[in-house]
PDB file of C-alpha atoms and ligand atoms in Angstrom:
ATOM      1  CA  MET A  19     -18.206  13.603 -17.718  1.00 71.00           C
ATOM      2  CA  GLN A  20     -14.896  14.273 -15.993  1.00 83.00           C
ATOM      3  CA  VAL A  21     -14.211  12.055 -12.984  1.00 87.00           C
ATOM      4  CA  ASP A  22     -12.971  13.860  -9.872  1.00 96.00           C
ATOM      5  CA  LEU A  23     -10.387  11.333  -8.706  1.00 97.00           C
ATOM      6  CA  GLU A  24      -9.292  13.417  -5.721  1.00 98.00           C
ATOM      7  CA  HIS A  25     -12.904  13.483  -4.513  1.00 98.00           C
ATOM      8  CA  GLU A  26     -13.175   9.707  -4.977  1.00 98.00           C
ATOM      9  CA  LYS A  27      -9.972   9.169  -2.970  1.00 98.00           C
ATOM     10  CA  ARG A  28     -11.212  11.471  -0.230  1.00 98.00           C
ATOM     11  CA  ILE A  29     -14.610   9.808   0.214  1.00 98.00           C
ATOM     12  CA  ALA A  30     -13.038   6.332   0.242  1.00 98.00           C
ATOM     13  CA  ALA A  31     -10.603   7.552   2.906  1.00 98.00           C
ATOM     14  CA  GLU A  32     -13.410   9.095   4.956  1.00 98.00           C
ATOM     15  CA  ALA A  33     -15.379   5.833   4.810  1.00 98.00           C
ATOM     16  CA  ALA A  34     -12.312   3.943   6.063  1.00 98.00           C
ATOM     17  CA  ALA A  35     -11.831   6.396   8.929  1.00 98.00           C
ATOM     18  CA  LEU A  36     -15.312   5.458  10.178  1.00 98.00           C
ATOM     19  CA  LEU A  37     -14.107   1.849  10.662  1.00 98.00           C
ATOM     20  CA  ILE A  38     -11.654   2.926  13.344  1.00 98.00           C
ATOM     21  CA  GLU A  39     -12.610   2.610  17.005  1.00 98.00           C
ATOM     22  CA  ASP A  40     -11.167   4.085  20.166  1.00 98.00           C
ATOM     23  CA  GLY A  41      -8.145   2.182  21.508  1.00 98.00           C
ATOM     24  CA  MET A  42      -7.171   0.572  18.196  1.00 98.00           C
ATOM     25  CA  VAL A  43      -3.661   0.142  16.816  1.00 98.00           C
ATOM     26  CA  VAL A  44      -3.915   1.440  13.257  1.00 98.00           C
ATOM     27  CA  GLY A  45      -1.552   1.046  10.299  1.00 98.00           C
ATOM     28  CA  LEU A  46      -1.246   4.146   8.146  1.00 98.00           C
ATOM     29  CA  GLY A  47      -0.376   3.687   4.475  1.00 98.00           C
ATOM     30  CA  THR A  48       1.538   5.949   2.133  1.00 98.00           C
ATOM     31  CA  GLY A  49       0.459   8.086  -0.822  1.00 98.00           C
ATOM     32  CA  SER A  50      -2.203  10.656  -1.607  1.00 98.00           C
ATOM     33  CA  THR A  51      -5.204   8.457  -0.726  1.00 98.00           C
ATOM     34  CA  ALA A  52      -3.603   7.349   2.536  1.00 98.00           C
ATOM     35  CA  SER A  53      -2.915  11.023   3.233  1.00 98.00           C
ATOM     36  CA  PHE A  54      -6.664  11.756   3.000  1.00 98.00           C
ATOM     37  CA  PHE A  55      -7.177   8.887   5.446  1.00 99.00           C
ATOM     38  CA  VAL A  56      -4.705  10.404   7.919  1.00 99.00           C
ATOM     39  CA  GLU A  57      -6.622  13.697   7.742  1.00 98.00           C
ATOM     40  CA  ALA A  58     -10.021  12.020   8.217  1.00 98.00           C
ATOM     41  CA  LEU A  59      -8.697   9.883  11.065  1.00 98.00           C
ATOM     42  CA  ALA A  60      -7.086  12.799  12.901  1.00 98.00           C
ATOM     43  CA  ALA A  61     -10.363  14.727  12.632  1.00 98.00           C
ATOM     44  CA  ARG A  62     -12.107  11.977  14.645  1.00 98.00           C
ATOM     45  CA  GLU A  63      -9.898  12.686  17.691  1.00 98.00           C
ATOM     46  CA  LEU A  64      -9.854   9.057  18.885  1.00 98.00           C
ATOM     47  CA  ASP A  65      -7.382   7.601  21.361  1.00 98.00           C
ATOM     48  CA  LEU A  66      -5.202   5.492  19.031  1.00 98.00           C
ATOM     49  CA  ARG A  67      -1.723   4.176  18.496  1.00 98.00           C
ATOM     50  CA  CYS A  68      -0.636   4.391  14.871  1.00 98.00           C
ATOM     51  CA  VAL A  69       2.114   2.715  12.858  1.00 98.00           C
ATOM     52  CA  ALA A  70       3.299   4.704   9.843  1.00 98.00           C
ATOM     53  CA  THR A  71       4.628   3.085   6.654  1.00 98.00           C
ATOM     54  CA  SER A  72       6.808   6.036   5.617  1.00 98.00           C
ATOM     55  CA  PRO A  73       8.492   9.098   7.081  1.00 98.00           C
ATOM     56  CA  ALA A  74       6.096  11.321   5.082  1.00 98.00           C
ATOM     57  CA  THR A  75       3.058   9.640   6.604  1.00 98.00           C
ATOM     58  CA  GLU A  76       4.601   9.745  10.069  1.00 98.00           C
ATOM     59  CA  ALA A  77       5.310  13.470   9.732  1.00 98.00           C
ATOM     60  CA  LYS A  78       1.782  14.261   8.581  1.00 98.00           C
ATOM     61  CA  ALA A  79       0.097  12.061  11.186  1.00 98.00           C
ATOM     62  CA  THR A  80       2.190  13.537  13.996  1.00 98.00           C
ATOM     63  CA  ARG A  81       1.533  17.083  12.786  1.00 98.00           C
ATOM     64  CA  LEU A  82      -2.226  16.398  12.883  1.00 98.00           C
ATOM     65  CA  GLY A  83      -2.035  15.057  16.440  1.00 98.00           C
ATOM     66  CA  LEU A  84      -2.067  11.291  15.882  1.00 98.00           C
ATOM     67  CA  ARG A  85       0.177   9.233  18.163  1.00 98.00           C
ATOM     68  CA  VAL A  86       2.693   7.353  15.999  1.00 98.00           C
ATOM     69  CA  VAL A  87       4.562   4.573  17.774  1.00 97.00           C
ATOM     70  CA  PRO A  88       7.801   2.891  16.673  1.00 96.00           C
ATOM     71  CA  PHE A  89       7.472  -0.353  14.713  1.00 96.00           C
ATOM     72  CA  GLY A  90      11.109  -1.264  14.413  1.00 88.00           C
ATOM     73  CA  CYS A  91      12.247  -2.146  17.884  1.00 88.00           C
ATOM     74  CA  GLU A  92      11.616  -4.294  20.908  1.00 90.00           C
ATOM     75  CA  GLY A  93       8.370  -3.293  22.625  1.00 89.00           C
ATOM     76  CA  ALA A  94       6.704  -2.252  19.374  1.00 92.00           C
ATOM     77  CA  PRO A  95       3.213  -3.640  18.704  1.00 93.00           C
ATOM     78  CA  THR A  96       3.272  -7.050  17.018  1.00 95.00           C
ATOM     79  CA  ARG A  97      -0.361  -6.989  15.860  1.00 97.00           C
ATOM     80  CA  LEU A  98      -2.455  -4.144  14.510  1.00 98.00           C
ATOM     81  CA  ASP A  99      -6.236  -4.037  14.631  1.00 98.00           C
ATOM     82  CA  ILE A 100      -6.480  -2.563  11.173  1.00 98.00           C
ATOM     83  CA  ALA A 101      -4.301  -1.049   8.441  1.00 99.00           C
ATOM     84  CA  VAL A 102      -5.580   1.277   5.724  1.00 99.00           C
ATOM     85  CA  ASP A 103      -3.650   2.045   2.554  1.00 98.00           C
ATOM     86  CA  GLY A 104      -3.965   3.099  -1.070  1.00 98.00           C
ATOM     87  CA  ALA A 105      -3.246   1.033  -4.174  1.00 98.00           C
ATOM     88  CA  ASP A 106      -1.997   1.439  -7.725  1.00 98.00           C
ATOM     89  CA  GLN A 107      -4.055  -1.390  -9.210  1.00 98.00           C
ATOM     90  CA  VAL A 108      -6.914  -3.441  -7.759  1.00 98.00           C
ATOM     91  CA  ALA A 109      -7.724  -6.348 -10.067  1.00 98.00           C
ATOM     92  CA  ALA A 110     -11.001  -8.203 -10.474  1.00 96.00           C
ATOM     93  CA  ASP A 111      -9.350 -11.445  -9.228  1.00 96.00           C
ATOM     94  CA  GLY A 112      -8.250  -9.710  -5.989  1.00 97.00           C
ATOM     95  CA  TRP A 113      -4.569  -9.203  -6.813  1.00 98.00           C
ATOM     96  CA  VAL A 114      -3.283  -5.749  -5.955  1.00 98.00           C
ATOM     97  CA  VAL A 115      -0.248  -3.744  -7.035  1.00 98.00           C
ATOM     98  CA  LYS A 116       1.265  -1.254  -4.605  1.00 98.00           C
ATOM     99  CA  GLY A 117       4.501   0.657  -4.310  1.00 98.00           C
ATOM    100  CA  ASN A 118       4.393   3.420  -6.862  1.00 97.00           C
ATOM    101  CA  GLY A 119       5.350   5.588  -3.897  1.00 96.00           C
ATOM    102  CA  GLY A 120       8.152   3.158  -3.134  1.00 97.00           C
ATOM    103  CA  ALA A 121       6.859   2.120   0.285  1.00 98.00           C
ATOM    104  CA  HIS A 122       5.528  -1.352  -0.596  1.00 98.00           C
ATOM    105  CA  THR A 123       7.968  -3.302   1.598  1.00 98.00           C
ATOM    106  CA  ARG A 124       6.911  -1.495   4.762  1.00 98.00           C
ATOM    107  CA  GLU A 125       3.305  -1.438   3.571  1.00 98.00           C
ATOM    108  CA  LYS A 126       3.267  -5.222   3.121  1.00 98.00           C
ATOM    109  CA  ILE A 127       4.790  -5.805   6.559  1.00 98.00           C
ATOM    110  CA  VAL A 128       2.145  -3.567   8.141  1.00 98.00           C
ATOM    111  CA  ALA A 129      -0.666  -5.181   6.112  1.00 98.00           C
ATOM    112  CA  ALA A 130       0.502  -8.658   7.155  1.00 98.00           C
ATOM    113  CA  ALA A 131       0.585  -7.612  10.818  1.00 98.00           C
ATOM    114  CA  ALA A 132      -2.981  -6.268  10.707  1.00 98.00           C
ATOM    115  CA  ASP A 133      -6.115  -8.240  11.563  1.00 98.00           C
ATOM    116  CA  ARG A 134      -7.894  -6.295   8.842  1.00 98.00           C
ATOM    117  CA  PHE A 135      -6.249  -4.704   5.805  1.00 98.00           C
ATOM    118  CA  VAL A 136      -8.445  -2.178   4.015  1.00 98.00           C
ATOM    119  CA  LEU A 137      -7.571  -0.658   0.666  1.00 98.00           C
ATOM    120  CA  ILE A 138      -8.869   2.751  -0.306  1.00 98.00           C
ATOM    121  CA  ALA A 139      -8.851   3.920  -3.897  1.00 98.00           C
ATOM    122  CA  SER A 140     -10.420   6.004  -6.615  1.00 98.00           C
ATOM    123  CA  SER A 141     -12.304   4.173  -9.359  1.00 98.00           C
ATOM    124  CA  ASP A 142      -9.458   4.467 -11.878  1.00 98.00           C
ATOM    125  CA  LYS A 143      -7.453   1.961  -9.805  1.00 98.00           C
ATOM    126  CA  LEU A 144      -9.830  -0.889 -10.668  1.00 98.00           C
ATOM    127  CA  VAL A 145      -8.413  -3.057 -13.454  1.00 98.00           C
ATOM    128  CA  GLU A 146      -9.375  -6.310 -15.149  1.00 98.00           C
ATOM    129  CA  GLN A 147      -5.989  -7.857 -14.329  1.00 98.00           C
ATOM    130  CA  VAL A 148      -2.756  -6.524 -12.916  1.00 98.00           C
ATOM    131  CA  SER A 149      -0.104  -5.402 -15.388  1.00 98.00           C
ATOM    132  CA  PRO A 150       3.404  -3.936 -15.308  1.00 98.00           C
ATOM    133  CA  PRO A 151       5.047  -1.945 -13.858  1.00 98.00           C
ATOM    134  CA  ILE A 152       5.432  -3.918 -10.616  1.00 98.00           C
ATOM    135  CA  PRO A 153       7.499  -1.983  -8.047  1.00 98.00           C
ATOM    136  CA  LEU A 154      10.528  -3.749  -6.580  1.00 98.00           C
ATOM    137  CA  GLU A 155      12.759  -2.771  -3.688  1.00 98.00           C
ATOM    138  CA  LEU A 156      16.278  -4.152  -4.068  1.00 98.00           C
ATOM    139  CA  LEU A 157      18.963  -4.564  -1.471  1.00 98.00           C
ATOM    140  CA  ALA A 158      21.710  -2.093  -2.380  1.00 98.00           C
ATOM    141  CA  PHE A 159      24.355  -4.792  -2.019  1.00 98.00           C
ATOM    142  CA  GLY A 160      24.611  -6.520  -5.389  1.00 98.00           C
ATOM    143  CA  ALA A 161      21.826  -4.422  -6.918  1.00 98.00           C
ATOM    144  CA  GLU A 162      23.449  -4.377 -10.359  1.00 98.00           C
ATOM    145  CA  ALA A 163      23.698  -8.164 -10.314  1.00 98.00           C
ATOM    146  CA  THR A 164      20.055  -8.432  -9.228  1.00 98.00           C
ATOM    147  CA  ILE A 165      18.976  -6.102 -12.042  1.00 98.00           C
ATOM    148  CA  ALA A 166      21.027  -8.099 -14.572  1.00 98.00           C
ATOM    149  CA  ARG A 167      19.512 -11.373 -13.354  1.00 97.00           C
ATOM    150  CA  LEU A 168      15.958 -10.009 -13.623  1.00 97.00           C
ATOM    151  CA  GLY A 169      16.500  -8.471 -17.057  1.00 97.00           C
ATOM    152  CA  ARG A 170      13.166  -6.801 -17.636  1.00 97.00           C
ATOM    153  CA  VAL A 171      13.554  -4.048 -15.094  1.00 98.00           C
ATOM    154  CA  ARG A 172      13.288  -0.251 -15.384  1.00 98.00           C
ATOM    155  CA  ARG A 173      15.368   1.875 -13.071  1.00 97.00           C
ATOM    156  CA  ARG A 174      13.702   4.704 -11.156  1.00 97.00           C
ATOM    157  CA  ASP A 175      15.096   8.163 -10.664  1.00 96.00           C
ATOM    158  CA  ALA A 176      14.198   8.019  -6.966  1.00 96.00           C
ATOM    159  CA  PRO A 177      16.008   8.338  -3.668  1.00 97.00           C
ATOM    160  CA  ARG A 178      16.815   5.239  -1.623  1.00 98.00           C
ATOM    161  CA  THR A 179      14.017   3.973   0.604  1.00 98.00           C
ATOM    162  CA  PRO A 180      14.206   4.765   4.346  1.00 97.00           C
ATOM    163  CA  ASP A 181      15.659   1.259   4.717  1.00 97.00           C
ATOM    164  CA  GLY A 182      18.406   1.929   2.159  1.00 98.00           C
ATOM    165  CA  GLY A 183      16.751  -0.039  -0.647  1.00 98.00           C
ATOM    166  CA  ILE A 184      16.891   0.748  -4.359  1.00 98.00           C
ATOM    167  CA  LEU A 185      13.601   1.149  -6.216  1.00 98.00           C
ATOM    168  CA  VAL A 186      13.081  -0.295  -9.688  1.00 98.00           C
ATOM    169  CA  ASP A 187      10.079  -1.645 -11.610  1.00 98.00           C
ATOM    170  CA  TRP A 188       9.495  -5.039 -13.187  1.00 98.00           C
ATOM    171  CA  ILE A 189       8.314  -4.351 -16.735  1.00 98.00           C
ATOM    172  CA  GLY A 190       8.155  -7.920 -17.993  1.00 98.00           C
ATOM    173  CA  PRO A 191       4.867  -9.774 -18.483  1.00 97.00           C
ATOM    174  CA  VAL A 192       2.464 -10.430 -15.607  1.00 98.00           C
ATOM    175  CA  ASP A 193       0.504 -13.330 -17.091  1.00 96.00           C
ATOM    176  CA  ASP A 194       0.095 -15.107 -13.748  1.00 98.00           C
ATOM    177  CA  PRO A 195       0.508 -12.818 -10.693  1.00 98.00           C
ATOM    178  CA  ALA A 196       0.908 -15.754  -8.272  1.00 98.00           C
ATOM    179  CA  GLU A 197       3.691 -17.263 -10.377  1.00 98.00           C
ATOM    180  CA  LEU A 198       5.434 -13.901 -10.789  1.00 98.00           C
ATOM    181  CA  ALA A 199       5.117 -13.201  -7.047  1.00 98.00           C
ATOM    182  CA  ARG A 200       6.776 -16.568  -6.338  1.00 98.00           C
ATOM    183  CA  LEU A 201       9.559 -15.832  -8.821  1.00 98.00           C
ATOM    184  CA  LEU A 202      10.236 -12.357  -7.431  1.00 98.00           C
ATOM    185  CA  SER A 203      10.128 -13.558  -3.809  1.00 98.00           C
ATOM    186  CA  ALA A 204      12.650 -16.277  -4.675  1.00 98.00           C
ATOM    187  CA  THR A 205      15.088 -13.911  -6.411  1.00 98.00           C
ATOM    188  CA  PRO A 206      18.102 -13.087  -4.224  1.00 98.00           C
ATOM    189  CA  GLY A 207      18.481  -9.354  -3.720  1.00 98.00           C
ATOM    190  CA  ILE A 208      14.797  -8.453  -3.959  1.00 98.00           C
ATOM    191  CA  VAL A 209      13.714  -7.113  -0.575  1.00 98.00           C
ATOM    192  CA  ASP A 210      10.061  -7.208  -1.642  1.00 98.00           C
ATOM    193  CA  HIS A 211       7.779  -6.638  -4.599  1.00 98.00           C
ATOM    194  CA  GLY A 212       4.534  -4.723  -4.969  1.00 98.00           C
ATOM    195  CA  LEU A 213       2.253  -7.685  -5.711  1.00 98.00           C
ATOM    196  CA  PHE A 214      -0.198  -8.135  -2.821  1.00 98.00           C
ATOM    197  CA  PRO A 215      -2.149 -11.424  -2.920  1.00 98.00           C
ATOM    198  CA  PRO A 216      -5.941 -11.493  -2.505  1.00 98.00           C
ATOM    199  CA  GLU A 217      -5.672 -13.243   0.881  1.00 97.00           C
ATOM    200  CA  LEU A 218      -3.829 -10.256   2.339  1.00 98.00           C
ATOM    201  CA  VAL A 219      -6.693  -7.867   1.561  1.00 98.00           C
ATOM    202  CA  SER A 220      -9.808  -7.831   3.738  1.00 98.00           C
ATOM    203  CA  GLU A 221     -11.732  -5.366   1.612  1.00 98.00           C
ATOM    204  CA  ALA A 222     -11.386  -2.431  -0.745  1.00 98.00           C
ATOM    205  CA  LEU A 223     -13.327   0.811  -0.415  1.00 98.00           C
ATOM    206  CA  VAL A 224     -13.495   2.412  -3.843  1.00 98.00           C
ATOM    207  CA  GLY A 225     -14.824   5.891  -4.496  1.00 98.00           C
ATOM    208  CA  ARG A 226     -16.996   6.110  -7.589  1.00 97.00           C
ATOM    209  CA  GLY A 227     -18.552   9.496  -8.191  1.00 97.00           C
ATOM    210  CA  ASP A 228     -20.255  10.385  -4.901  1.00 97.00           C
ATOM    211  CA  ARG A 229     -20.535   6.790  -3.668  1.00 98.00           C
ATOM    212  CA  VAL A 230     -18.142   4.382  -1.993  1.00 98.00           C
ATOM    213  CA  GLU A 231     -18.273   0.780  -3.199  1.00 98.00           C
ATOM    214  CA  ARG A 232     -17.142  -1.996  -0.857  1.00 97.00           C
ATOM    215  CA  LEU A 233     -15.369  -4.870  -2.618  1.00 96.00           C
ATOM    216  CA  ARG A 234     -14.213  -8.104  -1.035  1.00 86.00           C
ATOM    217  CA  PRO A 235     -11.648 -10.274  -2.789  1.00 68.00           C
TER     218      PRO A 235
HETATM  219  C1  LIG B  24       2.929   3.783  -2.000  1.00 69.65           C
HETATM  220  C2  LIG B  24       1.698   3.088  -2.432  1.00 69.65           C
HETATM  221  C3  LIG B  24       0.487   3.923  -2.605  1.00 69.65           C
HETATM  222  O1  LIG B  24      -0.498   3.487  -1.718  1.00 69.65           O
HETATM  223  C4  LIG B  24       0.008   3.790  -4.035  1.00 69.65           C
HETATM  224  O2  LIG B  24       1.081   4.168  -4.902  1.00 69.65           O
HETATM  225  C5  LIG B  24      -1.216   4.654  -4.301  1.00 69.65           C
HETATM  226  O3  LIG B  24      -0.860   6.014  -4.209  1.00 69.65           O
HETATM  227  P1  LIG B  24      -1.945   7.167  -4.350  1.00 69.65           P
HETATM  228  O4  LIG B  24      -2.925   7.011  -3.242  1.00 69.65           O
HETATM  229  O5  LIG B  24      -1.153   8.438  -4.264  1.00 69.65           O
HETATM  230  O6  LIG B  24      -2.611   7.012  -5.702  1.00 69.65           O
HETATM  231  O7  LIG B  24       1.642   1.901  -2.630  1.00 69.65           O
HETATM  232  O8  LIG B  24       4.023   2.916  -1.963  1.00 69.65           O
END
């Protein structure tokens, strides 16, 4: 039987939209699943302030009538009630890979600022353990030196991030995600990587057929 992944993304997104209450500050992720969430959230017509993790998400949210507030200046919210975002891989041990859309740095900042970080995904995103590629955002200054130091990196044919970063992917082994996350975080020139630790994730809502499964790491 063919799995309708778009349907699974949509129902996971709709389930997440039901978690949002009037008056909340809500983080909006990036990607096709997060886009379904923006649609479902806008349809609820709540009084919210939203923080967007990419210009594409901001444009869509604003077009649908959601109030998007700045997150990069004095006076911006410092805590969010909840953030909802998609994922590329959700592993059985709770580790998550994000950033195929290149927005993982902003997405991690928003997730870390949220009291509750909810992932939404179709069932194909569930994996036994995380594996390469792991998205990386590099500071443009010295990027060639950073790439040479890392070695096992694949360049992306992608525009710079909104923050001027260069997107590449780690394609070396991911035997121990915690160890790799430490290594990548300690490498000069890496702005951030797409490995999200289990403790950052409150829950995952995963569409499977016509049902939404709730997983907690
Ligand atoms: C963007 C992301 C996305 O959330 C992730 O790539 C999943 O995308 P999609 O919902 O389109 O499958 O991390 O940086």
